[in-house]
mmCIF file of C-alpha atoms in Angstrom:
data_model
loop_
_atom_site.group_PDB
_atom_site.id
_atom_site.type_symbol
_atom_site.label_atom_id
_atom_site.label_comp_id
_atom_site.label_asym_id
_atom_site.label_seq_id
_atom_site.Cartn_x
_atom_site.Cartn_y
_atom_site.Cartn_z
ATOM 1 C CA MET A 90 -0.170 -0.200 0.287
ATOM 2 C CA GLN A 91 2.648 2.088 0.929
ATOM 3 C CA LYS A 92 4.965 1.964 -2.054
ATOM 4 C CA SER A 93 1.680 2.466 -4.190
ATOM 5 C CA ILE A 94 0.761 5.828 -2.317
ATOM 6 C CA LYS A 95 5.222 7.034 -2.869
ATOM 7 C CA LYS A 96 4.216 5.220 -6.246
ATOM 8 C CA TYR A 97 1.448 8.247 -7.894
ATOM 9 C CA PHE A 98 1.916 10.844 -4.752
ATOM 10 C CA ALA A 99 3.764 12.938 -8.121
ATOM 11 C CA LEU A 100 0.893 12.417 -10.141
ATOM 12 C CA PHE A 101 -2.363 12.866 -7.452
ATOM 13 C CA ALA A 102 -0.308 16.147 -5.965
ATOM 14 C CA LEU A 103 0.275 17.649 -9.163
ATOM 15 C CA PRO A 104 -2.726 20.219 -9.711
ATOM 16 C CA THR A 105 -2.362 21.131 -6.183
ATOM 17 C CA ILE A 106 1.395 21.966 -5.892
ATOM 18 C CA LEU A 107 0.466 23.795 -9.515
ATOM 19 C CA ALA A 108 -3.011 25.370 -8.277
ATOM 20 C CA PHE A 109 0.094 27.038 -5.187
ATOM 21 C CA LEU A 110 2.970 28.058 -7.253
ATOM 22 C CA ILE A 111 0.877 30.247 -9.688
ATOM 23 C CA ALA A 112 -1.122 31.528 -6.600
ATOM 24 C CA PHE A 113 1.247 31.350 -4.662
ATOM 25 C CA ILE A 114 4.889 31.902 -5.366
ATOM 26 C CA ILE A 115 5.141 33.451 -8.887
ATOM 27 C CA PRO A 116 2.773 36.302 -7.124
ATOM 28 C CA PHE A 117 4.991 36.567 -4.087
ATOM 29 C CA ILE A 118 8.250 36.232 -6.204
ATOM 30 C CA LEU A 119 7.522 38.692 -8.916
ATOM 31 C CA GLY A 120 5.981 41.352 -5.789
ATOM 32 C CA ILE A 121 9.517 41.049 -4.818
ATOM 33 C CA TYR A 122 10.500 42.153 -7.486
ATOM 34 C CA LEU A 123 7.904 45.198 -7.881
ATOM 35 C CA SER A 124 8.478 46.599 -4.525
ATOM 36 C CA LEU A 125 12.554 46.518 -6.483
ATOM 37 C CA THR A 126 11.053 49.187 -8.919
ATOM 38 C CA GLU A 127 9.329 52.029 -10.079
ATOM 39 C CA PHE A 128 5.694 50.966 -11.536
ATOM 40 C CA THR A 129 2.478 51.308 -13.420
ATOM 41 C CA THR A 130 2.213 48.550 -14.884
ATOM 42 C CA VAL A 131 3.318 44.931 -14.832
ATOM 43 C CA ASN A 132 5.289 45.965 -17.976
ATOM 44 C CA ASP A 133 6.974 49.655 -17.378
ATOM 45 C CA ALA A 134 8.762 48.617 -14.163
ATOM 46 C CA LYS A 135 11.628 50.185 -13.721
ATOM 47 C CA TRP A 136 14.861 48.722 -11.678
ATOM 48 C CA VAL A 137 15.526 50.804 -8.864
ATOM 49 C CA GLY A 138 17.599 48.634 -6.043
ATOM 50 C CA PHE A 139 15.731 49.085 -2.461
ATOM 51 C CA SER A 140 14.742 53.199 -3.054
ATOM 52 C CA ASN A 141 11.819 52.501 -2.025
ATOM 53 C CA TYR A 142 12.097 50.502 1.226
ATOM 54 C CA VAL A 143 13.738 53.338 2.287
ATOM 55 C CA LYS A 144 11.509 55.550 1.235
ATOM 56 C CA ALA A 145 8.759 53.510 3.414
ATOM 57 C CA PHE A 146 11.039 53.289 6.190
ATOM 58 C CA SER A 147 11.622 57.541 5.433
ATOM 59 C CA ASN A 148 8.319 57.495 5.246
ATOM 60 C CA GLN A 149 6.491 59.188 9.281
ATOM 61 C CA GLU A 150 1.817 57.469 8.566
ATOM 62 C CA PHE A 151 3.942 54.531 7.867
ATOM 63 C CA LEU A 152 6.406 54.287 10.780
ATOM 64 C CA ASN A 153 2.506 54.865 12.105
ATOM 65 C CA ALA A 154 0.231 53.089 11.256
ATOM 66 C CA LEU A 155 3.176 50.505 12.056
ATOM 67 C CA TRP A 156 3.577 51.414 15.447
ATOM 68 C CA PHE A 157 -0.804 51.713 15.674
ATOM 69 C CA THR A 158 -0.833 47.901 14.542
ATOM 70 C CA VAL A 159 1.376 46.865 16.765
ATOM 71 C CA LYS A 160 -0.527 48.374 20.455
ATOM 72 C CA PHE A 161 -3.461 47.438 19.017
ATOM 73 C CA THR A 162 -2.268 43.259 17.905
ATOM 74 C CA VAL A 163 -0.532 43.387 22.237
ATOM 75 C CA VAL A 164 -3.830 44.744 22.996
ATOM 76 C CA SER A 165 -6.769 43.007 20.833
ATOM 77 C CA VAL A 166 -4.657 39.399 21.414
ATOM 78 C CA ILE A 167 -4.755 40.125 24.691
ATOM 79 C CA THR A 168 -8.271 40.747 25.450
ATOM 80 C CA ILE A 169 -10.195 38.447 23.145
ATOM 81 C CA ASN A 170 -8.124 34.876 24.386
ATOM 82 C CA VAL A 171 -8.970 36.368 27.802
ATOM 83 C CA PHE A 172 -12.438 37.046 27.447
ATOM 84 C CA ALA A 173 -13.198 33.974 24.990
ATOM 85 C CA PHE A 174 -11.097 31.534 27.547
ATOM 86 C CA LEU A 175 -13.157 32.018 30.319
ATOM 87 C CA LEU A 176 -16.236 32.072 28.286
ATOM 88 C CA GLY A 177 -14.989 28.939 27.732
ATOM 89 C CA LEU A 178 -15.077 28.116 30.592
ATOM 90 C CA LEU A 179 -18.410 29.555 31.677
ATOM 91 C CA LEU A 180 -20.132 27.481 28.850
ATOM 92 C CA THR A 181 -18.361 23.855 29.380
ATOM 93 C CA ARG A 182 -20.165 23.359 32.804
ATOM 94 C CA GLY A 183 -22.876 22.041 31.354
ATOM 95 C CA LYS A 184 -25.048 24.498 32.772
ATOM 96 C CA LYS A 185 -28.053 24.780 31.011
ATOM 97 C CA GLY A 186 -28.944 26.770 27.946
ATOM 98 C CA THR A 187 -24.844 26.800 26.975
ATOM 99 C CA ASN A 188 -26.025 25.749 23.276
ATOM 100 C CA LEU A 189 -27.370 28.483 22.885
ATOM 101 C CA PHE A 190 -25.067 30.813 24.018
ATOM 102 C CA ARG A 191 -22.418 29.097 22.461
ATOM 103 C CA THR A 192 -24.953 29.922 19.053
ATOM 104 C CA ILE A 193 -25.207 33.551 20.694
ATOM 105 C CA PHE A 194 -21.518 33.994 21.238
ATOM 106 C CA PHE A 195 -20.249 32.619 18.165
ATOM 107 C CA MET A 196 -22.738 34.517 15.343
ATOM 108 C CA PRO A 197 -20.718 37.710 15.195
ATOM 109 C CA ASN A 198 -17.540 36.007 12.804
ATOM 110 C CA LEU A 199 -20.117 35.409 10.900
ATOM 111 C CA ILE A 200 -20.688 39.297 10.072
ATOM 112 C CA GLY A 201 -18.900 40.768 7.132
ATOM 113 C CA GLY A 202 -16.163 43.234 8.231
ATOM 114 C CA ILE A 203 -17.128 46.586 6.660
ATOM 115 C CA VAL A 204 -21.088 45.810 7.252
ATOM 116 C CA LEU A 205 -19.220 45.136 11.026
ATOM 117 C CA GLY A 206 -16.666 48.020 10.862
ATOM 118 C CA TYR A 207 -20.299 50.616 10.057
ATOM 119 C CA ILE A 208 -22.340 48.971 12.284
ATOM 120 C CA TRP A 209 -20.567 49.244 15.698
ATOM 121 C CA GLN A 210 -20.008 52.808 13.922
ATOM 122 C CA LEU A 211 -23.031 54.077 14.086
ATOM 123 C CA ILE A 212 -23.364 52.284 18.054
ATOM 124 C CA ILE A 213 -20.368 53.628 18.722
ATOM 125 C CA ASN A 214 -20.721 57.570 17.606
ATOM 126 C CA GLY A 215 -24.048 57.291 18.737
ATOM 127 C CA VAL A 216 -22.857 57.237 21.898
ATOM 128 C CA LEU A 217 -19.624 59.356 21.790
ATOM 129 C CA ILE A 218 -22.775 62.264 20.111
ATOM 130 C CA HIS A 219 -23.984 63.028 23.673
ATOM 131 C CA PHE A 220 -20.144 64.146 25.549
ATOM 132 C CA ASP A 221 -20.416 65.952 21.718
ATOM 133 C CA LEU A 222 -17.853 63.909 20.380
ATOM 134 C CA THR A 223 -16.991 61.358 17.440
ATOM 135 C CA LEU A 224 -15.040 57.806 16.557
ATOM 136 C CA THR A 225 -12.672 60.339 14.113
ATOM 137 C CA SER A 226 -12.521 62.870 17.711
ATOM 138 C CA SER A 227 -9.361 61.978 18.746
ATOM 139 C CA ALA A 228 -7.246 58.248 17.420
ATOM 140 C CA THR A 229 -7.923 56.614 21.142
ATOM 141 C CA TYR A 230 -11.981 57.012 20.197
ATOM 142 C CA GLY A 231 -10.767 55.048 16.685
ATOM 143 C CA PHE A 232 -8.287 52.870 18.756
ATOM 144 C CA TRP A 233 -10.799 51.629 21.417
ATOM 145 C CA GLY A 234 -13.537 51.445 18.585
ATOM 146 C CA LEU A 235 -11.631 48.825 17.018
ATOM 147 C CA VAL A 236 -10.387 47.139 19.555
ATOM 148 C CA ILE A 237 -14.056 46.380 20.761
ATOM 149 C CA LEU A 238 -15.129 45.217 17.235
ATOM 150 C CA MET A 239 -12.788 43.100 16.811
ATOM 151 C CA ASN A 240 -13.375 41.295 20.624
ATOM 152 C CA TRP A 241 -16.343 41.677 19.184
ATOM 153 C CA GLN A 242 -16.697 39.548 16.139
ATOM 154 C CA LEU A 243 -13.568 36.785 17.043
ATOM 155 C CA ILE A 244 -14.332 36.278 20.864
ATOM 156 C CA GLY A 245 -16.960 33.471 20.262
ATOM 157 C CA TYR A 246 -14.645 31.457 17.168
ATOM 158 C CA MET A 247 -11.948 31.709 20.330
ATOM 159 C CA MET A 248 -14.769 30.474 22.743
ATOM 160 C CA ILE A 249 -15.832 27.133 19.972
ATOM 161 C CA ILE A 250 -12.113 26.363 20.164
ATOM 162 C CA TYR A 251 -11.639 26.344 24.257
ATOM 163 C CA ILE A 252 -13.772 25.081 24.568
ATOM 164 C CA ALA A 253 -12.931 21.838 22.066
ATOM 165 C CA GLY A 254 -9.575 21.826 24.614
ATOM 166 C CA ILE A 255 -11.685 22.243 27.765
ATOM 167 C CA GLN A 256 -13.776 19.538 26.919
ATOM 168 C CA ASN A 257 -11.001 16.979 25.338
ATOM 169 C CA VAL A 258 -8.733 17.241 29.684
ATOM 170 C CA PRO A 259 -9.288 13.977 30.673
ATOM 171 C CA LYS A 260 -11.488 13.925 33.638
ATOM 172 C CA ASP A 261 -8.977 11.253 35.882
ATOM 173 C CA LEU A 262 -6.653 14.418 35.873
ATOM 174 C CA MET A 263 -9.187 16.562 36.924
ATOM 175 C CA GLU A 264 -10.731 13.659 39.915
ATOM 176 C CA ALA A 265 -7.396 12.829 40.682
ATOM 177 C CA ALA A 266 -6.066 16.314 41.768
ATOM 178 C CA GLN A 267 -9.256 17.153 43.800
ATOM 179 C CA ILE A 268 -8.534 14.399 45.590
ATOM 180 C CA ASP A 269 -5.412 15.467 46.428
ATOM 181 C CA GLY A 270 -6.621 18.887 47.665
ATOM 182 C CA ALA A 271 -5.947 20.541 44.475
ATOM 183 C CA ASN A 272 -8.381 24.386 44.911
ATOM 184 C CA ARG A 273 -10.242 25.838 41.097
ATOM 185 C CA PHE A 274 -7.584 27.854 40.128
ATOM 186 C CA ARG A 275 -4.469 24.781 41.454
ATOM 187 C CA ILE A 276 -6.793 23.452 38.463
ATOM 188 C CA LEU A 277 -6.444 25.856 36.528
ATOM 189 C CA ARG A 278 -3.652 26.598 36.927
ATOM 190 C CA SER A 279 -1.468 22.270 36.648
ATOM 191 C CA VAL A 280 -3.534 21.110 34.756
ATOM 192 C CA THR A 281 -6.235 23.013 32.985
ATOM 193 C CA LEU A 282 -4.364 25.426 30.871
ATOM 194 C CA PRO A 283 -0.980 23.240 29.950
ATOM 195 C CA MET A 284 -3.821 20.833 28.319
ATOM 196 C CA VAL A 285 -5.247 23.539 27.106
ATOM 197 C CA MET A 286 -1.421 24.830 25.352
ATOM 198 C CA PRO A 287 -2.979 23.681 21.745
ATOM 199 C CA SER A 288 -6.280 25.193 22.066
ATOM 200 C CA ILE A 289 -4.168 28.397 22.854
ATOM 201 C CA THR A 290 -1.845 27.896 19.805
ATOM 202 C CA ILE A 291 -4.260 28.009 17.678
ATOM 203 C CA CYS A 292 -6.249 31.083 18.999
ATOM 204 C CA LEU A 293 -2.743 33.181 19.266
ATOM 205 C CA PHE A 294 -1.724 32.722 15.955
ATOM 206 C CA LEU A 295 -5.990 33.335 15.047
ATOM 207 C CA SER A 296 -6.112 36.313 17.039
ATOM 208 C CA LEU A 297 -2.879 37.610 15.863
ATOM 209 C CA SER A 298 -2.800 37.704 12.300
ATOM 210 C CA ASN A 299 -5.687 38.165 11.736
ATOM 211 C CA SER A 300 -5.502 41.656 14.369
ATOM 212 C CA PHE A 301 -1.671 42.662 11.943
ATOM 213 C CA LYS A 302 -3.521 42.473 9.016
ATOM 214 C CA LEU A 303 -7.094 43.914 10.133
ATOM 215 C CA PHE A 304 -7.805 45.853 6.922
ATOM 216 C CA ASP A 305 -11.825 46.018 5.809
ATOM 217 C CA GLN A 306 -13.796 46.896 9.215
ATOM 218 C CA ASN A 307 -10.174 49.523 9.979
ATOM 219 C CA LEU A 308 -11.446 51.128 6.264
ATOM 220 C CA ALA A 309 -15.209 51.840 7.704
ATOM 221 C CA LEU A 310 -15.116 52.430 11.038
ATOM 222 C CA THR A 311 -12.719 54.884 10.976
ATOM 223 C CA ALA A 312 -11.259 55.516 7.642
ATOM 224 C CA GLY A 313 -7.654 56.121 9.077
ATOM 225 C CA ALA A 314 -8.822 59.381 10.575
ATOM 226 C CA PRO A 315 -8.532 61.950 12.052
ATOM 227 C CA ALA A 316 -4.717 62.682 9.601
ATOM 228 C CA LYS A 317 -4.615 59.405 8.584
ATOM 229 C CA GLN A 318 -3.698 58.269 12.502
ATOM 230 C CA THR A 319 -6.538 54.920 12.873
ATOM 231 C CA SER A 320 -4.484 53.778 9.932
ATOM 232 C CA MET A 321 -3.432 50.625 9.991
ATOM 233 C CA LEU A 322 -1.056 48.837 8.223
ATOM 234 C CA ALA A 323 -2.935 47.564 5.538
ATOM 235 C CA LEU A 324 -4.580 50.268 4.626
ATOM 236 C CA ASP A 325 -1.359 52.747 5.053
ATOM 237 C CA ILE A 326 -0.827 49.920 2.297
ATOM 238 C CA TYR A 327 -3.729 49.880 0.323
ATOM 239 C CA ASN A 328 -3.714 54.310 0.468
ATOM 240 C CA THR A 329 -0.384 54.646 -0.624
ATOM 241 C CA PHE A 330 -0.502 52.123 -3.357
ATOM 242 C CA TYR A 331 -3.686 53.668 -4.816
ATOM 243 C CA GLY A 332 -3.292 57.100 -3.659
ATOM 244 C CA LYS A 333 -0.605 58.189 -4.643
ATOM 245 C CA THR A 334 0.604 58.414 -7.687
ATOM 246 C CA GLY A 335 4.454 56.815 -9.176
ATOM 247 C CA TRP A 336 4.743 55.160 -5.122
ATOM 248 C CA GLU A 337 3.032 51.776 -7.115
ATOM 249 C CA GLY A 338 6.818 50.917 -6.220
ATOM 250 C CA VAL A 339 6.200 52.040 -2.612
ATOM 251 C CA GLY A 340 3.687 50.592 -1.569
ATOM 252 C CA GLN A 341 4.921 47.082 -2.031
ATOM 253 C CA ALA A 342 8.168 47.295 -0.288
ATOM 254 C CA LYS A 343 4.688 47.430 2.233
ATOM 255 C CA ALA A 344 3.522 45.243 1.985
ATOM 256 C CA VAL A 345 6.432 42.748 1.074
ATOM 257 C CA VAL A 346 7.641 44.394 4.006
ATOM 258 C CA PHE A 347 4.048 43.859 5.955
ATOM 259 C CA PHE A 348 4.306 40.417 5.056
ATOM 260 C CA VAL A 349 7.971 39.198 7.038
ATOM 261 C CA LEU A 350 7.283 41.203 9.743
ATOM 262 C CA VAL A 351 3.003 39.007 10.895
ATOM 263 C CA ALA A 352 5.325 35.535 9.048
ATOM 264 C CA LEU A 353 7.984 35.980 11.698
ATOM 265 C CA ILE A 354 5.312 37.109 14.510
ATOM 266 C CA ALA A 355 3.269 34.468 13.917
ATOM 267 C CA LEU A 356 6.443 32.476 13.220
ATOM 268 C CA VAL A 357 8.026 33.536 16.797
ATOM 269 C CA GLN A 358 4.776 32.493 18.518
ATOM 270 C CA LEU A 359 4.088 28.334 17.481
ATOM 271 C CA VAL A 360 7.475 27.804 18.577
ATOM 272 C CA ILE A 361 7.355 29.547 22.186
ATOM 273 C CA THR A 362 3.384 28.180 22.372
ATOM 274 C CA ARG A 363 4.118 25.084 21.030
ATOM 275 C CA ARG A 364 7.144 23.973 23.672
ATOM 276 C CA LYS A 365 4.953 24.167 26.467
ATOM 277 C CA GLU A 366 2.473 22.120 25.139
ATOM 278 C CA VAL A 367 1.343 19.433 26.461
ATOM 279 C CA GLU A 368 0.475 15.188 25.579
ATOM 280 C CA ASN A 369 -3.113 14.624 26.151
#
């Protein structure tokens, strides 16, 4: 059986490999090349070397977007995972209506980002208007508006993953800890958390990558206002590429930096958290 699989592996894997090359590898290589050129279309690209990267890191808007995105990601990842884990604990205690609450908490994840952004813009501005303020009155309001939106959208999704992990914790371990006199906090710290580390790894990766890549919610909620102080990296790249004539190469350079940054951070997170996983 194994010999047959090895014999025909190339044949069956070829369509997937071709699709991966066409849809990812070739565009990625072309994107790196274009980031080193000045262009308006692919056919008129002129080599300029690393000058686009110099312009990108000399651009104050890009640096502001980078710092804003880092702050937003740190706050969002912490709050999303803390609240999702607590909800997961609460909804695995066998209370009545558990399945209904799981469904309700998960539903915000099904709403599109643009729609979600406009919904929360109306809600938050409806509250702030009583104080003669709006989301775009200050970057602080925009920042916390984005955090609230991101939490509302992702907490239910992460909660489902945590619930699966918590339900997979062997009951004999819990019972043994109780017999040894461990209280609930001790069981949570010494039994539940180590056993749920695979779920924590997944949730941290998803919330981290989604926070960094946030675009449509940012566009709908604040569009970078006031004065592009709430622009995140994806929105800044979009505005650079499509909003500034002759800056297409710089926008592409920003996109490459963006990809490398997210990939490195996600990889480091995966390595660190996977080391803490234990066998179930």
